[in-house]
Coordinates of C-alpha atoms in Angstrom, one line a residue:
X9 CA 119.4 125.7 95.8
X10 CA 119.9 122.5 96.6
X11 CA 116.7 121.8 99.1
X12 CA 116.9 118.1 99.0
X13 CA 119.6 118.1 101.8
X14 CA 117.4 119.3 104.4
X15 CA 115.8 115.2 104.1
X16 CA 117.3 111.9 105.7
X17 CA 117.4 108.8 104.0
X18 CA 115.3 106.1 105.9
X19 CA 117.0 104.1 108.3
X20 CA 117.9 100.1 106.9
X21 CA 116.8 97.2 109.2
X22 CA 119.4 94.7 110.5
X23 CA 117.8 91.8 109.6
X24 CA 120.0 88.5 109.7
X25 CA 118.8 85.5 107.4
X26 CA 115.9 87.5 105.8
X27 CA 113.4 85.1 105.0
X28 CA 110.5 87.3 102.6
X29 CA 112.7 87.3 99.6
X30 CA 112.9 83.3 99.1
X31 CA 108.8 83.4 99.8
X32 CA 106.2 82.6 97.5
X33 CA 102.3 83.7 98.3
X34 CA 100.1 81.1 97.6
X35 CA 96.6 82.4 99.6
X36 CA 95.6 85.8 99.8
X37 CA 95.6 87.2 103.2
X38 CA 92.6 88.9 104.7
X39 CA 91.1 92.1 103.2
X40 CA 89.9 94.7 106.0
X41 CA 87.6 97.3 104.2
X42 CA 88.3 100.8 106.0
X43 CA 86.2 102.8 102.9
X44 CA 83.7 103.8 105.5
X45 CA 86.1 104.7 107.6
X46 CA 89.4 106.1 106.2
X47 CA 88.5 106.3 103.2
X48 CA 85.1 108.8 103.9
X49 CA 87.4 110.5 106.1
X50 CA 89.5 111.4 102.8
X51 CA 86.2 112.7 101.0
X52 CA 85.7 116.5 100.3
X53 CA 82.1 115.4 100.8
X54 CA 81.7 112.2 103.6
X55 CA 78.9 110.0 102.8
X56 CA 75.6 110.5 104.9
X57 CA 74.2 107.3 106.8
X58 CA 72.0 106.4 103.5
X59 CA 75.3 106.6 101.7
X60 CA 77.1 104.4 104.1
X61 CA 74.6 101.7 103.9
X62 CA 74.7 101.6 100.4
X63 CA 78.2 101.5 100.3
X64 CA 78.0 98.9 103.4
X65 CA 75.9 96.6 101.2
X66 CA 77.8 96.9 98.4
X67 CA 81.1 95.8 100.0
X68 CA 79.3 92.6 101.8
X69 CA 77.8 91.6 98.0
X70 CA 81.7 92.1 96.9
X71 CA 82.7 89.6 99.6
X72 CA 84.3 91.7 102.4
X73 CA 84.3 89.5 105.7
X74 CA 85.8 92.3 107.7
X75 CA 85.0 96.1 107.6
X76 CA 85.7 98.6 109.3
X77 CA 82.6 101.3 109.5
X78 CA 83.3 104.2 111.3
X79 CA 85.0 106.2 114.4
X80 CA 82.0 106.6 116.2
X81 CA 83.4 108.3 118.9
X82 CA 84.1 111.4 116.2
X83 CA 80.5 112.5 115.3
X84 CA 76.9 111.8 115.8
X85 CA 76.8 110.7 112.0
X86 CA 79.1 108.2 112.8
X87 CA 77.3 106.6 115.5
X88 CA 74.3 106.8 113.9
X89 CA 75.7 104.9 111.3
X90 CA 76.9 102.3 113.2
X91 CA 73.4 102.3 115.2
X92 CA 71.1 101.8 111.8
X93 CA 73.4 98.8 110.9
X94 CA 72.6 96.8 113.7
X95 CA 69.0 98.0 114.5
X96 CA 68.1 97.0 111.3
X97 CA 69.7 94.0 111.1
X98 CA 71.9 94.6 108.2
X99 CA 75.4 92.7 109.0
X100 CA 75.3 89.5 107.7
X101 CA 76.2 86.7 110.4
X102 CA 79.6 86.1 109.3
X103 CA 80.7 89.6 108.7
X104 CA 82.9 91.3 111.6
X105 CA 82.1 95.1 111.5
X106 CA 85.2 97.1 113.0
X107 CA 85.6 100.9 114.7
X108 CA 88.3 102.8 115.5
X109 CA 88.7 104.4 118.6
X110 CA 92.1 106.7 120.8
X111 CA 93.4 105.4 124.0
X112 CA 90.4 107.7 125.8
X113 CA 87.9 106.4 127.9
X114 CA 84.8 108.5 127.1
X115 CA 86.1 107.1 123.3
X116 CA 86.0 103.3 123.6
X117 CA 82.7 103.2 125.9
X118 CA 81.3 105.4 123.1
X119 CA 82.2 103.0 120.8
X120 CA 81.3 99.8 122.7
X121 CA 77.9 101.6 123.0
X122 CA 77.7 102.1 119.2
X123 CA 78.3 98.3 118.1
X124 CA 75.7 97.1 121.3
X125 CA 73.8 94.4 119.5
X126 CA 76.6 93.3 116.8
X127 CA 77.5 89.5 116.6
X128 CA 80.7 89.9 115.5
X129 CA 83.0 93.3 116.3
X130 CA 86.7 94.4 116.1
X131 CA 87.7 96.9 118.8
X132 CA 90.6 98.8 116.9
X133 CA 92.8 100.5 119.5
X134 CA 95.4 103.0 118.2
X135 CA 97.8 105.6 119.9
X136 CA 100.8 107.7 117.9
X137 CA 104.3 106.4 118.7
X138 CA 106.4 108.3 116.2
X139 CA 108.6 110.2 117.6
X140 CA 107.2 113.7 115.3
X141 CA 104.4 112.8 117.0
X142 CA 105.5 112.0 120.5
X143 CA 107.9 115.0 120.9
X144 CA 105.9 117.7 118.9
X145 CA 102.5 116.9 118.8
X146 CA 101.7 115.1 121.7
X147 CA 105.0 116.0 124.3
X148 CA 104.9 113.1 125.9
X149 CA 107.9 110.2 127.0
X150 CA 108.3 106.9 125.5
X151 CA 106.4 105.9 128.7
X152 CA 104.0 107.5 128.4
X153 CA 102.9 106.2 125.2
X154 CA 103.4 103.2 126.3
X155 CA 101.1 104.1 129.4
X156 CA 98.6 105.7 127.7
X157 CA 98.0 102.2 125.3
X158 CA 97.8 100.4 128.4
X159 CA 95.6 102.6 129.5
X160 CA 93.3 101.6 126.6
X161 CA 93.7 98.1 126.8
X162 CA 92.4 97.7 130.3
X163 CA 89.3 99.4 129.4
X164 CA 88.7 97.9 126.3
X165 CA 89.1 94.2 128.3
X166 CA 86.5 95.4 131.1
X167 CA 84.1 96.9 128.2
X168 CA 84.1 93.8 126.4
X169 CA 83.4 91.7 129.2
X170 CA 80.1 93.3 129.3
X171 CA 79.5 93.1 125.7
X172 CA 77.1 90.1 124.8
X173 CA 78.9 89.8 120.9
X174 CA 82.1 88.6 119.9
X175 CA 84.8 91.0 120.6
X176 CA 88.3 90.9 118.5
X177 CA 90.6 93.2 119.8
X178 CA 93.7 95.3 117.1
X179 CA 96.0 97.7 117.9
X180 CA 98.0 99.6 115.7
X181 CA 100.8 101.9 116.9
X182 CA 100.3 104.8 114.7
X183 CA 102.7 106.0 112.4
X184 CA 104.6 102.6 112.8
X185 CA 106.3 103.6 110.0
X186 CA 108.2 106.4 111.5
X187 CA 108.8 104.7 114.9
X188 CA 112.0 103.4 116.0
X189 CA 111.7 99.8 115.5
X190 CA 113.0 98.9 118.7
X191 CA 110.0 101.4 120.1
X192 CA 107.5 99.9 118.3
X193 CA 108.7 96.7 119.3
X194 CA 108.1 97.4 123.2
X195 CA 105.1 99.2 122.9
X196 CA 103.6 96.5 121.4
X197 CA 105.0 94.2 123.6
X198 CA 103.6 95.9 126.4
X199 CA 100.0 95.8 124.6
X200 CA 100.1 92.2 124.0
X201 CA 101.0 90.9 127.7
X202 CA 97.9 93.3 129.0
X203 CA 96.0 92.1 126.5
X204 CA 97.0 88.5 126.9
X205 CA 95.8 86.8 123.6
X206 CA 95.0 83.1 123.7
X207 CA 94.5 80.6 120.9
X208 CA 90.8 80.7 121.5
X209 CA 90.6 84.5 121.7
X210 CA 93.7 86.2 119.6
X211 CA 94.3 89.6 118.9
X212 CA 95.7 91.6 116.1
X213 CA 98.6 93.6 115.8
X214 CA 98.3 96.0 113.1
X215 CA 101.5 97.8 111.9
X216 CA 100.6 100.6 109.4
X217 CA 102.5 102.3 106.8
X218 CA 100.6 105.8 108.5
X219 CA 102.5 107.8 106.0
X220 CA 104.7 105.8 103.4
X221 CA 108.2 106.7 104.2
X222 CA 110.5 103.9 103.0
X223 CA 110.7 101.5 99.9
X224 CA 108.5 98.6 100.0
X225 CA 111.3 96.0 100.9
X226 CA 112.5 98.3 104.2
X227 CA 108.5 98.3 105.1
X228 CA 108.6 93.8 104.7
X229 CA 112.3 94.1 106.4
X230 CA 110.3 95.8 109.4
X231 CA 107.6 93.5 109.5
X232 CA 109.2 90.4 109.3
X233 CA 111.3 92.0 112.4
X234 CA 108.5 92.6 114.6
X235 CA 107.2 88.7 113.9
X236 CA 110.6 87.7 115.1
X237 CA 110.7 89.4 117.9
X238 CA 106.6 89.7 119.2
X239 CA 106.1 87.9 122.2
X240 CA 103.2 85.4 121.9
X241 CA 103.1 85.2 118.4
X242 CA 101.3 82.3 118.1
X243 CA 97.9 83.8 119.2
X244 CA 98.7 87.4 117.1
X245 CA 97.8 88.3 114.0
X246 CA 100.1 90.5 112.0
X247 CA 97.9 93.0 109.7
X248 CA 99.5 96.0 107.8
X249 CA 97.6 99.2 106.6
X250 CA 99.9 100.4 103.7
X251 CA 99.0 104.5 102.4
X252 CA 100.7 105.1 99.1
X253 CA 102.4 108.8 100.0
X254 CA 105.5 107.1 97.5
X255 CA 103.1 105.3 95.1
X256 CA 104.7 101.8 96.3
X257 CA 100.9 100.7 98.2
X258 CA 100.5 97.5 96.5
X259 CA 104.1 96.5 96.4
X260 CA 104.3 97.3 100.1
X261 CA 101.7 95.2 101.3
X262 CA 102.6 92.5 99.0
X263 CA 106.2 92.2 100.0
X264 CA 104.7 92.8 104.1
X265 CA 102.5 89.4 103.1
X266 CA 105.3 87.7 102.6
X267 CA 107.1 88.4 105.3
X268 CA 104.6 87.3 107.8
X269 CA 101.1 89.5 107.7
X270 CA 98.1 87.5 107.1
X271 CA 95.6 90.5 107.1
X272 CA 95.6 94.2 104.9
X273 CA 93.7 96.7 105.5
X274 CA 92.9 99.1 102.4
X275 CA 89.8 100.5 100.2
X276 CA 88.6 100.1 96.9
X277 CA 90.1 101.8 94.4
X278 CA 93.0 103.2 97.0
X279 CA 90.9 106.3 98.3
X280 CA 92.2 107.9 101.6
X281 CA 94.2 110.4 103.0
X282 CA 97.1 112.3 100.7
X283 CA 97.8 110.0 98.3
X284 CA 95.6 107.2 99.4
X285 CA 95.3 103.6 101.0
X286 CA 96.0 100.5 99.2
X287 CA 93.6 99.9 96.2
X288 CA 92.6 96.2 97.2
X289 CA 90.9 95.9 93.8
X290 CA 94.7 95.9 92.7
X291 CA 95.9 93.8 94.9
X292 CA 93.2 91.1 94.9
X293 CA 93.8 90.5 91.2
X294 CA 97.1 90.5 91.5
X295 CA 97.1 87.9 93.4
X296 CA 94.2 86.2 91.0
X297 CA 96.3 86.4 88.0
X298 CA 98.9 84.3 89.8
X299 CA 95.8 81.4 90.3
X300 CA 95.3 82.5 93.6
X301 CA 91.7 82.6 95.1
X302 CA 91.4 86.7 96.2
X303 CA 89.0 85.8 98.3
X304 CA 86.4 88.9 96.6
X305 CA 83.6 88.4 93.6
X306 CA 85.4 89.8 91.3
X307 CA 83.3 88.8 88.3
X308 CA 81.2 91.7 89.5
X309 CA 84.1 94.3 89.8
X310 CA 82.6 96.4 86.7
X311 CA 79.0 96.6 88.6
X312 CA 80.2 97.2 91.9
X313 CA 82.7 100.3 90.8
X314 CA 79.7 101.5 89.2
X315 CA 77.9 101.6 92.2
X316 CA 81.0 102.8 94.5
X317 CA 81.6 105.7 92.2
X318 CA 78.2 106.7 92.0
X319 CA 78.1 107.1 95.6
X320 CA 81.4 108.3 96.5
X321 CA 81.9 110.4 93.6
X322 CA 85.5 108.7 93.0
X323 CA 86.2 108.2 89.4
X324 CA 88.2 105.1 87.9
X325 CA 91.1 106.3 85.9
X326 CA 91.1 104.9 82.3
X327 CA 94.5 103.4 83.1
X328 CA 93.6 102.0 86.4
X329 CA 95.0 98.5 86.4
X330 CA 92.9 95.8 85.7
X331 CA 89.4 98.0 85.3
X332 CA 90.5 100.6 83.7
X333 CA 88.6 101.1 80.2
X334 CA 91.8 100.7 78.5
X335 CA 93.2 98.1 80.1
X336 CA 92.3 95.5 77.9
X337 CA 93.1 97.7 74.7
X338 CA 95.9 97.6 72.2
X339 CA 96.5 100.0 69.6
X340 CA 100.2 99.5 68.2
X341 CA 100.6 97.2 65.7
X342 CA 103.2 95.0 67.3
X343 CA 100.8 94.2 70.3
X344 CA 97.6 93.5 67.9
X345 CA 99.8 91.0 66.0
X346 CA 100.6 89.3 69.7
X347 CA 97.2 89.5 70.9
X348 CA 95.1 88.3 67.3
X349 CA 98.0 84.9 67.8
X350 CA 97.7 84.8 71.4
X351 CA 94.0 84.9 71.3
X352 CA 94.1 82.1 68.5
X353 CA 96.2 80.0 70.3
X354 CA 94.0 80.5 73.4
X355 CA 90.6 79.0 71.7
X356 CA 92.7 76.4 69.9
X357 CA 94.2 74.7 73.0
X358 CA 92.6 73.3 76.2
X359 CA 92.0 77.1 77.5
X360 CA 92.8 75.6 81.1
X361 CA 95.6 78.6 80.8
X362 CA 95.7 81.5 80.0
X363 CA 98.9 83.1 78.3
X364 CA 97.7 85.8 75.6
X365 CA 100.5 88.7 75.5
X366 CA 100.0 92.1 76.7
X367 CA 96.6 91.0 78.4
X368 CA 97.1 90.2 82.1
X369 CA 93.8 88.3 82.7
X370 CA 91.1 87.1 80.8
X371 CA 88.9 90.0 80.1
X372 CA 86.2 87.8 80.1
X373 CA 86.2 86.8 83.7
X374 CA 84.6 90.6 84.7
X375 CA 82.3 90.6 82.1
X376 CA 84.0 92.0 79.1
X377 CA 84.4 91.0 75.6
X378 CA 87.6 90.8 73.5
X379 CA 86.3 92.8 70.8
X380 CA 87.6 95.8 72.7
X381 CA 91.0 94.3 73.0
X382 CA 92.2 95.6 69.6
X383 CA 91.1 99.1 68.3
X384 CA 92.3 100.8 65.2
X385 CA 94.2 103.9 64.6
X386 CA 96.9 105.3 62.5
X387 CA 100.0 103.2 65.0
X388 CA 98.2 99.8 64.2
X389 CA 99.1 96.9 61.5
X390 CA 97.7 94.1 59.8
X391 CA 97.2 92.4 62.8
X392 CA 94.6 94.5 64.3
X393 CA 92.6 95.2 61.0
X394 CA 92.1 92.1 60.0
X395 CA 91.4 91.0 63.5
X396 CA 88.5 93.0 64.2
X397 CA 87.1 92.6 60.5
X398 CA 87.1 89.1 61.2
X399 CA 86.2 89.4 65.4
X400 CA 83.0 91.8 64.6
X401 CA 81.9 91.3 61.0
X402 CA 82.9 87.7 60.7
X403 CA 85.3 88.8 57.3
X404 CA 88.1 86.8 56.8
X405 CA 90.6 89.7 54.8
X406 CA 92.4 87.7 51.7
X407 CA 96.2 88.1 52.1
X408 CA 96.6 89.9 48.6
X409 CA 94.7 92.5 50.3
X410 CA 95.9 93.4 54.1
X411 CA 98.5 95.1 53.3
X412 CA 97.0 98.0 50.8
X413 CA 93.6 98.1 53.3
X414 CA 96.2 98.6 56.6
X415 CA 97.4 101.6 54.4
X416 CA 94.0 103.1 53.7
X417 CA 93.1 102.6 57.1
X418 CA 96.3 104.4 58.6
X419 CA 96.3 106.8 56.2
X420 CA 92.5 107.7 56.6
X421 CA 92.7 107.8 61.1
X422 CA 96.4 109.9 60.7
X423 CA 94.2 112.7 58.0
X424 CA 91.8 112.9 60.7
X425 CA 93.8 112.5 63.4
X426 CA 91.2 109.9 65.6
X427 CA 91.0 106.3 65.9
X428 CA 88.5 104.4 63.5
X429 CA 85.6 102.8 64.4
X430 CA 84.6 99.0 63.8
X431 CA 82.1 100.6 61.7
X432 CA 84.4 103.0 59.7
X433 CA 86.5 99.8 59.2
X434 CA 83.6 98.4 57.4
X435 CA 83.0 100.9 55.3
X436 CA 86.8 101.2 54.3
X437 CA 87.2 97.6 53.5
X438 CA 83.9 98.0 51.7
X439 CA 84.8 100.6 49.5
X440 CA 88.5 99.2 48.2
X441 CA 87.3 95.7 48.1

């Protein structure tokens, strides 16, 4: 039965003169945590308010300028939450702590009333404009979406009036990845001339990938589409919120960067709903191992995934780019030989560069050695042995004698079918030595 007919391909954006493809990133754009947020929302078990601090603390020490903490309109927890933060003084002066609230009254003075107090805050305004959403869900008209965010925009601008912190205003038209493009265009229109952003006092325009629907390069097509067209431009800021539903996250806000948003919004280690947000652990060193600052501590990703984990009960996959425990590991004997020259050439020359094959970044810039780089089993070669003798146990292997001890070796970890340990290396090149 051929059940694949029952889908539609994604529509194609007409898009004269696309720009994104001849782009080039050269800053990282601004990282919005939403762990506390979207990402507890996608735990089995949400984090309690002593949690959420932790966690809070934890992203500030990591170097998140923006996070988003909570819909406090949802649940007492949540409010509460948001209540301990600035009662005890715990957001730092030049953090901007950010809830998200519907196009409902009772919501948004709920939420003004949680973030009383707060220096710095991001009002984030959303209603769904998909059409799923409009006609099944919701039953309402075009205008009456559009209504409805208007709606929420006056009373958001009157709220913040009274407010005695610094207010930012976002809105994001849910599901902007399922909206007609022309749709999403107007509604947002509409927002920004109620909202009337200035240079002194901008406002954001977030346009989510709710529920990934189309390659990443339709996703920057749409995006650099809606910065053509926005009215006002000039005092908005373009911020996307990629989910990985087709396991294109990182591509998708990478590609959405360059074609004109200067903000992403996503969680550490990609946790959210379905298939998750995007993992800005990924993307920040992406955009490090390209010499770019990303704008986080990096050097302390080890300790603070440690902590995360602990709290959130997430797990970091072995083959997690970049912080996996095998990232940094080779075992074929093709890629020890690279590495052990690689390496070499690395400490010989001005190691302003770094260019050692099969190792993306220097594992040495989070905290870990190279001795883990090479391990031994029955697929490696000369390379490898004689590297970690060397590495760990300062040996320098005689030529007359790498070829018979990578024999031994691979012979001895394919009888027992495991890798060998630097020390059973030892005691190998001990015994036919």
């Amino acid at each position: 039965m051929c059940t694949h007919i029952k889908y539609k391909p994604y529509p194609t954006v007409k898009l004269e003169n696309r720009e994104w493809p001849n782009n080039t990133a050269t800053v990282a754009p601004r990282w919005v945590s939403t762990d506390l947020r979207d990402g507890n929302q996608a735990l089995a078990n949400p984090m309690g308010i002593e949690q959420k601090i932790s966690y809070f603390k934890i992203l500030v020490e990591f170097g998140f300028k923006e996070i988003e903490i909570a819909y406090p309109s949802a649940s007492q927890t949540e409010f509460d939450f948001c209540r301990r933060l600035i009662d005890e003084d715990l957001i730092p002066d030049d953090v901007t702590v950010g809830i998200l609230t519907p196009s409902i009254e009772r919501h948004i003075k709920r939420s003004f009333e949680a973030l009383q107090g707060a220096k710095h805050i991001n009002m984030h305004l959303y209603n769904p404009t998909a059409s799923n959403q409009r006609e099944v869900v919701f039953n309402r008209s075009k205008k009456e979406i559009i209504d409805l965010a208007l709606e929420g925009v006056v009373i958001i601008k009157k709220e913040a009036e009274k407010f005695k912190g610094d207010v930012v205003f976002e809105y994001s038209p849910e599901s902007f990845s399922q909206t007609e493009l022309e749709f999403a265009l107007e509604v947002s229109n509409e927002v920004i001339k109620a909202y009337a952003p200035t240079y002194k006092k901008p406002m954001i325009l977030n346009l989510p990938n709710t529920l990934e629907a189309s390659s990443p390069n339709i996703y920057a097509d749409r995006i650099e589409w809606m910065r053509k067209n926005i009215n006002n431009i000039e005092n908005v800021t373009i911020s996307v919120h990629p989910h990985n539903d087709r396991g294109c996250a990182v591509a998708s806000a990478e590609l959405a960067v360059l074609a004109g948003a200067q903000r992403v919004e996503g969680t550490i280690l990609g946790n959210g709903e379905r298939a998750g947000n995007v993992d800005l652990i990924t993307l920040a060193f992406n955009y490090y191992s390209q010499g770019i600052d990303p704008r986080l501590d990096i050097k302390k990703v080890d300790d603070i995934l440690n902590r995360v984990t602990a709290i959130s009960g997430l797990s970091v996959q072995e083959r997690h780019p970049y912080v996996g425990s095998m990232i940094y590991t080779a075992f074929s004997g093709t890629h020890q030989d690279a590495i052990k020259k690689g390496m070499h050439h690395y400490k010989q020359g001005d190691k302003k560069t770094w260019n050692v094959p099969y190792l993306p970044i220097d594992p040495q810039d989070i905290g870990r050695d190279y001795k883990n780089s090479i391990r031994i089993n029955s697929q490696s070669g000369k390379g490898g042995v004689t590297y970690i003798l060397k590495e760990v146990f300062g040996i320098d292997v005689p030529n007359e004698m790498q070829a018979k001890l990578t024999q031994e070796v691979k012979t001895i970890s394919q009888e027992r079918g495991k890798e060998i340990s630097n020390e059973e290396l030892f005691d190998i090149y001990k015994n036919i030595s």
